[in-house]
mmCIF file of C-alpha atoms in Angstrom:
data_model
loop_
_atom_site.group_PDB
_atom_site.id
_atom_site.type_symbol
_atom_site.label_atom_id
_atom_site.label_comp_id
_atom_site.label_asym_id
_atom_site.label_seq_id
_atom_site.Cartn_x
_atom_site.Cartn_y
_atom_site.Cartn_z
ATOM 1 C CA MET A 1 12.742 48.627 23.793
ATOM 2 C CA GLN A 2 10.210 46.918 21.739
ATOM 3 C CA LYS A 3 10.701 47.336 17.917
ATOM 4 C CA THR A 4 8.109 49.890 16.119
ATOM 5 C CA ILE A 5 5.779 48.571 13.029
ATOM 6 C CA ALA A 6 3.971 51.220 11.315
ATOM 7 C CA VAL A 7 0.684 49.316 9.886
ATOM 8 C CA ASP A 8 -1.374 50.836 7.157
ATOM 9 C CA MET A 9 -5.073 51.018 7.225
ATOM 10 C CA ASP A 10 -6.946 51.157 3.619
ATOM 11 C CA GLY A 11 -6.277 47.779 1.733
ATOM 12 C CA VAL A 12 -4.345 46.584 5.334
ATOM 13 C CA LEU A 13 -6.403 47.088 8.168
ATOM 14 C CA ALA A 14 -9.838 48.034 6.388
ATOM 15 C CA ASP A 15 -11.063 46.225 3.572
ATOM 16 C CA VAL A 16 -11.780 48.956 1.161
ATOM 17 C CA GLU A 17 -11.429 46.678 -1.724
ATOM 18 C CA ALA A 18 -14.640 44.677 -0.839
ATOM 19 C CA HIS A 19 -16.495 47.690 0.698
ATOM 20 C CA ALA A 20 -15.969 49.214 -2.925
ATOM 21 C CA LEU A 21 -17.152 46.459 -5.032
ATOM 22 C CA ASN A 22 -19.779 45.897 -2.468
ATOM 23 C CA LEU A 23 -21.191 49.759 -2.365
ATOM 24 C CA TYR A 24 -21.039 49.094 -6.823
ATOM 25 C CA TYR A 25 -22.742 46.080 -6.893
ATOM 26 C CA LYS A 26 -25.547 48.194 -4.600
ATOM 27 C CA GLN A 27 -25.342 51.088 -6.726
ATOM 28 C CA SER A 28 -24.945 48.823 -10.074
ATOM 29 C CA GLY A 29 -26.454 45.836 -9.928
ATOM 30 C CA ILE A 30 -23.116 44.866 -11.207
ATOM 31 C CA LEU A 31 -21.208 42.490 -9.585
ATOM 32 C CA LEU A 32 -17.404 42.639 -9.742
ATOM 33 C CA THR A 33 -15.422 40.105 -7.931
ATOM 34 C CA LYS A 34 -11.861 40.269 -6.417
ATOM 35 C CA LYS A 35 -10.446 38.200 -9.313
ATOM 36 C CA ASP A 36 -12.156 40.739 -12.034
ATOM 37 C CA ILE A 37 -10.357 43.453 -10.406
ATOM 38 C CA GLU A 38 -6.904 41.663 -10.168
ATOM 39 C CA GLY A 39 -3.988 44.042 -11.830
ATOM 40 C CA ARG A 40 -6.276 47.009 -12.235
ATOM 41 C CA LYS A 41 -4.773 50.400 -10.662
ATOM 42 C CA GLU A 42 -6.986 51.676 -8.058
ATOM 43 C CA ALA A 43 -8.226 54.319 -10.056
ATOM 44 C CA GLU A 44 -9.244 51.838 -12.600
ATOM 45 C CA MET A 45 -10.705 49.406 -10.334
ATOM 46 C CA LEU A 46 -14.047 51.115 -11.057
ATOM 47 C CA PRO A 47 -15.641 52.644 -14.100
ATOM 48 C CA ASP A 48 -15.447 56.104 -14.615
ATOM 49 C CA GLY A 49 -13.250 56.793 -11.957
ATOM 50 C CA LEU A 50 -16.220 55.968 -9.495
ATOM 51 C CA PHE A 51 -14.024 54.711 -6.814
ATOM 52 C CA TYR A 52 -12.537 57.965 -6.089
ATOM 53 C CA LYS A 53 -15.849 59.375 -5.914
ATOM 54 C CA LEU A 54 -17.036 56.584 -3.417
ATOM 55 C CA VAL A 55 -14.305 57.725 -0.887
ATOM 56 C CA ARG A 56 -15.066 61.068 -1.069
ATOM 57 C CA GLU A 57 -18.372 60.030 0.317
ATOM 58 C CA LYS A 58 -19.489 60.747 3.566
ATOM 59 C CA GLY A 59 -19.287 57.599 6.062
ATOM 60 C CA PHE A 60 -17.405 55.619 3.515
ATOM 61 C CA PHE A 61 -14.396 55.046 5.727
ATOM 62 C CA ARG A 62 -16.352 54.533 8.490
ATOM 63 C CA GLU A 63 -18.704 51.913 7.251
ATOM 64 C CA VAL A 64 -15.256 49.657 5.647
ATOM 65 C CA PRO A 65 -15.401 46.023 7.211
ATOM 66 C CA VAL A 66 -12.287 45.001 8.633
ATOM 67 C CA MET A 67 -9.470 42.905 6.691
ATOM 68 C CA PRO A 68 -9.661 39.252 7.751
ATOM 69 C CA GLY A 69 -7.396 37.934 10.303
ATOM 70 C CA ALA A 70 -6.300 41.503 11.219
ATOM 71 C CA ILE A 71 -7.550 41.726 14.309
ATOM 72 C CA GLU A 72 -6.177 38.854 15.794
ATOM 73 C CA ALA A 73 -2.921 39.677 14.219
ATOM 74 C CA ILE A 74 -2.333 43.053 15.496
ATOM 75 C CA LYS A 75 -3.361 41.795 18.873
ATOM 76 C CA LYS A 76 -0.542 38.782 18.326
ATOM 77 C CA LEU A 77 2.244 41.237 16.982
ATOM 78 C CA SER A 78 1.455 43.664 19.807
ATOM 79 C CA GLU A 79 2.789 41.264 22.162
ATOM 80 C CA ASN A 80 6.309 41.873 20.990
ATOM 81 C CA PHE A 81 6.204 44.786 19.460
ATOM 82 C CA THR A 82 5.094 48.662 19.543
ATOM 83 C CA ILE A 83 2.171 49.089 16.855
ATOM 84 C CA TYR A 84 1.768 52.296 15.350
ATOM 85 C CA ILE A 85 -1.491 53.164 12.698
ATOM 86 C CA VAL A 86 0.053 54.743 9.932
ATOM 87 C CA SER A 87 -2.956 56.150 7.502
ATOM 88 C CA ALA A 88 -2.115 58.383 4.955
ATOM 89 C CA ALA A 89 -6.037 59.906 5.477
ATOM 90 C CA MET A 90 -5.228 63.849 4.935
ATOM 91 C CA GLU A 91 -6.241 63.711 1.364
ATOM 92 C CA PHE A 92 -9.536 63.048 2.470
ATOM 93 C CA PRO A 93 -10.240 65.434 5.376
ATOM 94 C CA GLN A 94 -13.863 64.056 5.722
ATOM 95 C CA SER A 95 -12.209 60.923 6.222
ATOM 96 C CA LEU A 96 -10.285 62.104 9.991
ATOM 97 C CA PRO A 97 -12.735 61.626 12.507
ATOM 98 C CA GLU A 98 -14.388 58.388 10.951
ATOM 99 C CA LYS A 99 -11.105 56.722 10.751
ATOM 100 C CA ARG A 100 -10.210 57.611 14.385
ATOM 101 C CA GLU A 101 -13.722 56.163 15.169
ATOM 102 C CA TRP A 102 -14.010 53.270 12.812
ATOM 103 C CA LEU A 103 -10.365 52.506 14.742
ATOM 104 C CA ALA A 104 -12.014 52.874 18.149
ATOM 105 C CA GLU A 105 -14.379 50.019 17.343
ATOM 106 C CA TYR A 106 -11.848 47.469 16.088
ATOM 107 C CA PHE A 107 -8.211 48.319 17.401
ATOM 108 C CA PRO A 108 -9.944 49.518 20.917
ATOM 109 C CA ASP A 109 -6.711 48.550 22.266
ATOM 110 C CA ILE A 110 -4.384 50.637 19.995
ATOM 111 C CA SER A 111 -3.973 54.240 21.795
ATOM 112 C CA TRP A 112 -4.273 57.453 20.452
ATOM 113 C CA ARG A 113 -0.681 57.829 21.134
ATOM 114 C CA ASN A 114 0.093 55.209 18.520
ATOM 115 C CA ILE A 115 -2.185 56.598 15.525
ATOM 116 C CA ILE A 116 -1.035 58.737 12.898
ATOM 117 C CA PHE A 117 -2.979 60.362 10.095
ATOM 118 C CA CYS A 118 -0.746 61.659 7.584
ATOM 119 C CA GLY A 119 -0.208 62.638 4.225
ATOM 120 C CA ASP A 120 2.942 61.180 2.785
ATOM 121 C CA LYS A 121 4.371 58.366 4.530
ATOM 122 C CA SER A 122 8.239 59.732 4.223
ATOM 123 C CA VAL A 123 8.748 61.283 7.557
ATOM 124 C CA ILE A 124 7.788 58.176 9.573
ATOM 125 C CA LYS A 125 10.614 56.130 10.790
ATOM 126 C CA THR A 126 9.807 52.668 12.417
ATOM 127 C CA ASP A 127 11.197 49.307 12.092
ATOM 128 C CA TYR A 128 8.813 48.306 9.939
ATOM 129 C CA MET A 129 6.381 49.294 7.462
ATOM 130 C CA ILE A 130 3.395 47.408 6.469
ATOM 131 C CA ASP A 131 1.560 48.797 3.259
ATOM 132 C CA ASP A 132 0.171 48.172 0.132
ATOM 133 C CA HIS A 133 1.547 51.071 -1.878
ATOM 134 C CA ALA A 134 4.853 50.823 -2.924
ATOM 135 C CA LYS A 135 5.092 54.606 -2.819
ATOM 136 C CA ASN A 136 4.904 54.534 0.832
ATOM 137 C CA LEU A 137 7.186 51.573 1.003
ATOM 138 C CA ASP A 138 9.954 52.588 -1.295
ATOM 139 C CA PHE A 139 11.282 55.526 0.499
ATOM 140 C CA CYS A 140 10.413 54.014 3.717
ATOM 141 C CA GLN A 141 13.111 54.469 6.823
ATOM 142 C CA GLY A 142 12.471 50.965 7.944
ATOM 143 C CA LYS A 143 12.160 47.510 6.302
ATOM 144 C CA ALA A 144 9.320 47.540 3.945
ATOM 145 C CA ILE A 145 6.783 44.861 3.863
ATOM 146 C CA MET A 146 3.708 44.952 1.152
ATOM 147 C CA PHE A 147 0.494 43.591 2.001
ATOM 148 C CA ALA A 148 -0.829 41.751 -0.942
ATOM 149 C CA ALA A 149 -3.766 43.744 -3.335
ATOM 150 C CA PHE A 150 -5.612 44.145 -6.515
ATOM 151 C CA HIS A 151 -3.423 46.873 -7.412
ATOM 152 C CA ASN A 152 0.059 45.707 -6.607
ATOM 153 C CA GLN A 153 -0.029 42.574 -8.355
ATOM 154 C CA SER A 154 2.892 43.371 -10.439
ATOM 155 C CA GLN A 155 4.737 45.099 -7.520
ATOM 156 C CA ASN A 156 7.517 42.325 -6.302
ATOM 157 C CA GLN A 157 10.117 45.066 -5.502
ATOM 158 C CA HIS A 158 9.431 44.113 -1.243
ATOM 159 C CA LEU A 159 9.120 41.482 1.125
ATOM 160 C CA LYS A 160 5.281 40.611 0.507
ATOM 161 C CA PHE A 161 2.403 38.765 1.752
ATOM 162 C CA GLY A 162 -1.009 38.066 1.285
ATOM 163 C CA ASN A 163 -3.377 37.770 4.177
ATOM 164 C CA TRP A 164 -2.559 38.340 7.901
ATOM 165 C CA ASP A 165 -1.422 34.923 8.787
ATOM 166 C CA ALA A 166 1.387 35.365 6.730
ATOM 167 C CA VAL A 167 2.583 38.361 8.158
ATOM 168 C CA THR A 168 2.056 36.869 11.915
ATOM 169 C CA ALA A 169 4.255 33.966 10.686
ATOM 170 C CA PHE A 170 7.077 36.576 9.507
ATOM 171 C CA PHE A 171 7.539 38.386 12.625
ATOM 172 C CA GLU A 172 7.555 35.393 14.723
ATOM 173 C CA ASN A 173 11.367 35.244 13.606
ATOM 174 C CA GLU A 174 12.150 38.883 13.488
ATOM 175 C CA MET B 1 17.300 67.209 -1.038
ATOM 176 C CA GLN B 2 15.936 70.102 0.762
ATOM 177 C CA LYS B 3 16.109 69.317 5.105
ATOM 178 C CA THR B 4 12.733 68.674 6.655
ATOM 179 C CA ILE B 5 11.218 70.883 9.843
ATOM 180 C CA ALA B 6 8.438 69.521 11.715
ATOM 181 C CA VAL B 7 6.635 72.140 12.812
ATOM 182 C CA ASP B 8 4.039 71.994 15.717
ATOM 183 C CA MET B 9 0.363 73.614 15.924
ATOM 184 C CA ASP B 10 -0.480 74.047 19.109
ATOM 185 C CA GLY B 11 1.214 76.981 20.825
ATOM 186 C CA VAL B 12 3.307 77.126 17.680
ATOM 187 C CA LEU B 13 1.610 77.983 14.909
ATOM 188 C CA ALA B 14 -1.531 78.369 17.038
ATOM 189 C CA ASP B 15 -1.981 80.810 20.121
ATOM 190 C CA VAL B 16 -3.926 78.278 21.767
ATOM 191 C CA GLU B 17 -2.460 80.661 24.780
ATOM 192 C CA ALA B 18 -4.058 83.673 23.498
ATOM 193 C CA HIS B 19 -7.454 81.936 22.564
ATOM 194 C CA ALA B 20 -8.037 80.297 26.087
ATOM 195 C CA LEU B 21 -7.297 83.655 28.084
ATOM 196 C CA ASN B 22 -9.599 85.190 25.788
ATOM 197 C CA LEU B 23 -12.463 82.541 26.347
ATOM 198 C CA TYR B 24 -11.863 82.643 30.266
ATOM 199 C CA TYR B 25 -12.408 86.144 30.315
ATOM 200 C CA LYS B 26 -15.745 85.880 28.331
ATOM 201 C CA GLN B 27 -16.811 83.124 30.518
ATOM 202 C CA SER B 28 -15.917 84.468 33.732
ATOM 203 C CA GLY B 29 -15.215 88.265 33.725
ATOM 204 C CA ILE B 30 -11.572 87.644 34.893
ATOM 205 C CA LEU B 31 -8.739 89.115 32.625
ATOM 206 C CA LEU B 32 -5.779 87.012 33.153
ATOM 207 C CA THR B 33 -2.777 88.008 31.028
ATOM 208 C CA LYS B 34 0.262 86.157 29.681
ATOM 209 C CA LYS B 35 2.533 87.253 32.311
ATOM 210 C CA ASP B 36 -0.613 86.096 35.238
ATOM 211 C CA ILE B 37 -0.189 82.237 33.857
ATOM 212 C CA GLU B 38 4.098 82.266 33.405
ATOM 213 C CA GLY B 39 5.533 79.096 34.577
ATOM 214 C CA ARG B 40 2.385 77.321 34.965
ATOM 215 C CA LYS B 41 1.550 74.214 33.602
ATOM 216 C CA GLU B 42 -0.677 73.597 30.997
ATOM 217 C CA ALA B 43 -3.224 71.784 33.354
ATOM 218 C CA GLU B 44 -3.045 74.596 35.517
ATOM 219 C CA MET B 45 -3.190 77.468 33.417
ATOM 220 C CA LEU B 46 -6.771 78.071 34.304
ATOM 221 C CA PRO B 47 -8.491 77.177 37.619
ATOM 222 C CA ASP B 48 -10.502 73.885 38.574
ATOM 223 C CA GLY B 49 -8.903 72.215 35.344
ATOM 224 C CA LEU B 50 -10.940 74.150 32.904
ATOM 225 C CA PHE B 51 -8.072 74.581 30.461
ATOM 226 C CA TYR B 52 -8.692 70.781 29.419
ATOM 227 C CA LYS B 53 -12.432 71.177 29.126
ATOM 228 C CA LEU B 54 -11.876 74.285 26.869
ATOM 229 C CA VAL B 55 -9.777 72.401 24.451
ATOM 230 C CA ARG B 56 -12.324 69.248 24.254
ATOM 231 C CA GLU B 57 -15.021 71.776 23.365
ATOM 232 C CA LYS B 58 -16.585 71.654 19.785
ATOM 233 C CA GLY B 59 -14.934 74.291 17.861
ATOM 234 C CA PHE B 60 -12.053 75.245 19.816
ATOM 235 C CA PHE B 61 -9.268 74.781 17.741
ATOM 236 C CA ARG B 62 -11.182 76.036 14.631
ATOM 237 C CA GLU B 63 -10.923 79.549 16.420
ATOM 238 C CA VAL B 64 -7.622 79.605 17.595
ATOM 239 C CA PRO B 65 -5.889 83.008 16.535
ATOM 240 C CA VAL B 66 -2.445 82.232 14.523
ATOM 241 C CA MET B 67 0.734 83.078 16.596
ATOM 242 C CA PRO B 68 1.987 86.263 15.380
ATOM 243 C CA GLY B 69 4.781 85.786 12.652
ATOM 244 C CA ALA B 70 4.037 82.186 12.015
ATOM 245 C CA ILE B 71 2.231 82.985 8.545
ATOM 246 C CA GLU B 72 5.584 85.091 7.554
ATOM 247 C CA ALA B 73 7.919 82.764 9.446
ATOM 248 C CA ILE B 74 6.281 79.628 7.746
ATOM 249 C CA LYS B 75 6.494 81.361 3.982
ATOM 250 C CA LYS B 76 10.322 82.230 4.184
ATOM 251 C CA LEU B 77 11.282 78.864 5.654
ATOM 252 C CA SER B 78 9.607 77.063 2.719
ATOM 253 C CA GLU B 79 12.158 78.596 0.537
ATOM 254 C CA ASN B 80 14.609 76.583 1.797
ATOM 255 C CA PHE B 81 13.207 73.588 3.731
ATOM 256 C CA THR B 82 10.590 71.531 3.459
ATOM 257 C CA ILE B 83 7.924 71.959 5.955
ATOM 258 C CA TYR B 84 5.510 69.162 7.883
ATOM 259 C CA ILE B 85 3.010 70.308 10.465
ATOM 260 C CA VAL B 86 2.832 67.614 13.134
ATOM 261 C CA SER B 87 0.417 67.663 15.558
ATOM 262 C CA ALA B 88 -0.268 66.067 18.373
ATOM 263 C CA ALA B 89 -4.204 66.144 17.856
ATOM 264 C CA MET B 90 -5.292 62.535 18.224
ATOM 265 C CA GLU B 91 -6.061 62.726 21.773
ATOM 266 C CA PHE B 92 -8.801 65.398 20.953
ATOM 267 C CA PRO B 93 -10.842 63.698 18.038
ATOM 268 C CA GLN B 94 -12.762 66.271 17.255
ATOM 269 C CA SER B 95 -10.100 68.559 16.628
ATOM 270 C CA LEU B 96 -9.183 66.722 13.633
ATOM 271 C CA PRO B 97 -11.691 68.172 11.233
ATOM 272 C CA GLU B 98 -11.109 71.675 12.800
ATOM 273 C CA LYS B 99 -7.454 71.496 12.606
ATOM 274 C CA ARG B 100 -7.576 70.496 8.805
ATOM 275 C CA GLU B 101 -9.736 73.299 8.109
ATOM 276 C CA TRP B 102 -7.601 75.987 10.184
ATOM 277 C CA LEU B 103 -4.503 74.733 8.335
ATOM 278 C CA ALA B 104 -6.104 74.931 5.124
ATOM 279 C CA GLU B 105 -7.313 78.739 6.080
ATOM 280 C CA TYR B 106 -4.189 80.204 7.227
ATOM 281 C CA PHE B 107 -1.626 77.768 5.612
ATOM 282 C CA PRO B 108 -3.032 77.344 1.977
ATOM 283 C CA ASP B 109 0.188 76.771 0.785
ATOM 284 C CA ILE B 110 1.247 73.611 2.846
ATOM 285 C CA SER B 111 0.060 70.451 1.116
ATOM 286 C CA TRP B 112 -2.060 67.947 2.688
ATOM 287 C CA ARG B 113 0.853 65.431 1.788
ATOM 288 C CA ASN B 114 2.992 67.532 4.633
ATOM 289 C CA ILE B 115 0.303 67.726 7.046
ATOM 290 C CA ILE B 116 0.350 64.545 10.057
ATOM 291 C CA PHE B 117 -1.570 64.144 13.112
ATOM 292 C CA CYS B 118 -0.186 61.826 15.525
ATOM 293 C CA GLY B 119 -0.383 60.886 19.295
ATOM 294 C CA ASP B 120 3.414 60.498 20.421
ATOM 295 C CA LYS B 121 6.117 62.343 17.964
ATOM 296 C CA SER B 122 8.413 59.476 18.745
ATOM 297 C CA VAL B 123 8.223 58.104 15.127
ATOM 298 C CA ILE B 124 8.312 61.208 13.419
ATOM 299 C CA LYS B 125 11.953 61.194 11.780
ATOM 300 C CA THR B 126 12.844 65.099 10.354
ATOM 301 C CA ASP B 127 15.991 66.925 10.219
ATOM 302 C CA TYR B 128 14.018 69.798 12.988
ATOM 303 C CA MET B 129 11.500 69.708 15.219
ATOM 304 C CA ILE B 130 10.256 73.208 16.496
ATOM 305 C CA ASP B 131 7.706 72.319 19.315
ATOM 306 C CA ASP B 132 6.425 74.059 22.625
ATOM 307 C CA HIS B 133 6.643 70.704 24.642
ATOM 308 C CA ALA B 134 9.836 68.737 26.042
ATOM 309 C CA LYS B 135 7.773 65.601 25.910
ATOM 310 C CA ASN B 136 7.956 65.819 21.948
ATOM 311 C CA LEU B 137 11.504 67.460 21.885
ATOM 312 C CA ASP B 138 13.325 64.912 24.318
ATOM 313 C CA PHE B 139 13.216 61.780 22.501
ATOM 314 C CA CYS B 140 13.133 63.440 18.748
ATOM 315 C CA GLN B 141 14.962 62.331 16.149
ATOM 316 C CA GLY B 142 16.604 65.651 14.583
ATOM 317 C CA LYS B 143 17.414 68.665 15.766
ATOM 318 C CA ALA B 144 15.105 70.103 18.854
ATOM 319 C CA ILE B 145 13.803 73.650 18.699
ATOM 320 C CA MET B 146 11.635 74.626 21.893
ATOM 321 C CA PHE B 147 9.577 77.503 20.960
ATOM 322 C CA ALA B 148 8.772 79.425 24.374
ATOM 323 C CA ALA B 149 5.221 79.008 26.026
ATOM 324 C CA PHE B 150 4.349 80.105 29.322
ATOM 325 C CA HIS B 151 4.391 76.149 30.510
ATOM 326 C CA ASN B 152 7.634 75.583 29.349
ATOM 327 C CA GLN B 153 9.545 79.011 31.009
ATOM 328 C CA SER B 154 11.738 76.728 33.236
ATOM 329 C CA GLN B 155 12.587 74.392 30.707
ATOM 330 C CA ASN B 156 16.374 75.020 29.157
ATOM 331 C CA GLN B 157 17.982 71.870 27.602
ATOM 332 C CA HIS B 158 16.678 72.676 23.975
ATOM 333 C CA LEU B 159 17.466 75.354 21.863
ATOM 334 C CA LYS B 160 15.063 77.859 22.308
ATOM 335 C CA PHE B 161 13.268 80.703 20.984
ATOM 336 C CA GLY B 162 10.426 83.273 22.024
ATOM 337 C CA ASN B 163 8.978 84.070 18.860
ATOM 338 C CA TRP B 164 9.082 83.801 15.460
ATOM 339 C CA ASP B 165 11.217 86.080 13.842
ATOM 340 C CA ALA B 166 14.141 84.449 16.423
ATOM 341 C CA VAL B 167 13.580 81.094 14.553
ATOM 342 C CA THR B 168 13.671 82.416 11.082
ATOM 343 C CA ALA B 169 16.910 84.639 12.088
ATOM 344 C CA PHE B 170 18.180 81.095 13.369
ATOM 345 C CA PHE B 171 17.233 79.014 10.421
ATOM 346 C CA GLU B 172 19.288 81.772 8.027
ATOM 347 C CA ASN B 173 22.204 80.168 9.181
ATOM 348 C CA GLU B 174 21.297 76.657 9.202
#
């Protein structure tokens, strides 16, 4: 039986960071780069708690660009592993159909059988979990793999990779 | 730490059977009782594969009545166990927001953190799983508890209870 990998969406498959910075630029005229927000917490990514307002807006999750390299990486990993997409979507109910549609567009080969929208991820048991949030990885039941993001810069308690090429290379030896 | 119970929605918390029979009666004028459909597969519950057409209709899952005794049982079980609602909702994307709203109406004390909409349930690891489908229970990682339904009448490979009072009584000794 193939080993299983739980793959997070926001900040891992979906470039939420780029999308939020782009929307902020359109709304404010202020251009923040990925470098500008490095080390900030998610809540402080944009001024006045704007990030959490943006993610609650209709359409936010449907329009997020796909993370560079993610499509190729999932295709490659699917050859030897069973992939589950596991997104903590339940906090934002409006995101549920949007995330489902987004996955159908960018990852049409992922079956509905392998998609999980949840709240906390503590009852998800896969052999590996790829996520950008320590709260999901710290207690996960498989091998934790942190996907680097602006908000986890100082967190190094897990195996950590900066992009999808590095993740794919790691799994070549697993 | 409290033990965890994964609780299915359709056929367990939500009386999908009663709802489908009621809709069929409204559409056809033919009154089928629970007794009439006992032992049938889900696909054969109604003539001409109508059941699977009904569940794909907008509003179907939002309007399902709650299973008798379910609200009281979940309240009681929540005193000693951590409850996760785990629904194989991903096959029917239109059901995602409807099921979220339905849960908010009937089970407002269940946090979004404890709700999981998935495809197959094989990567869900809880101490117990209550479900009406053998396909979810046969490979589940905790103790399987089958909730009786018309379509599982001949399946007796798991601990099986016919209503929520019986489930609650079982958990009093766990």
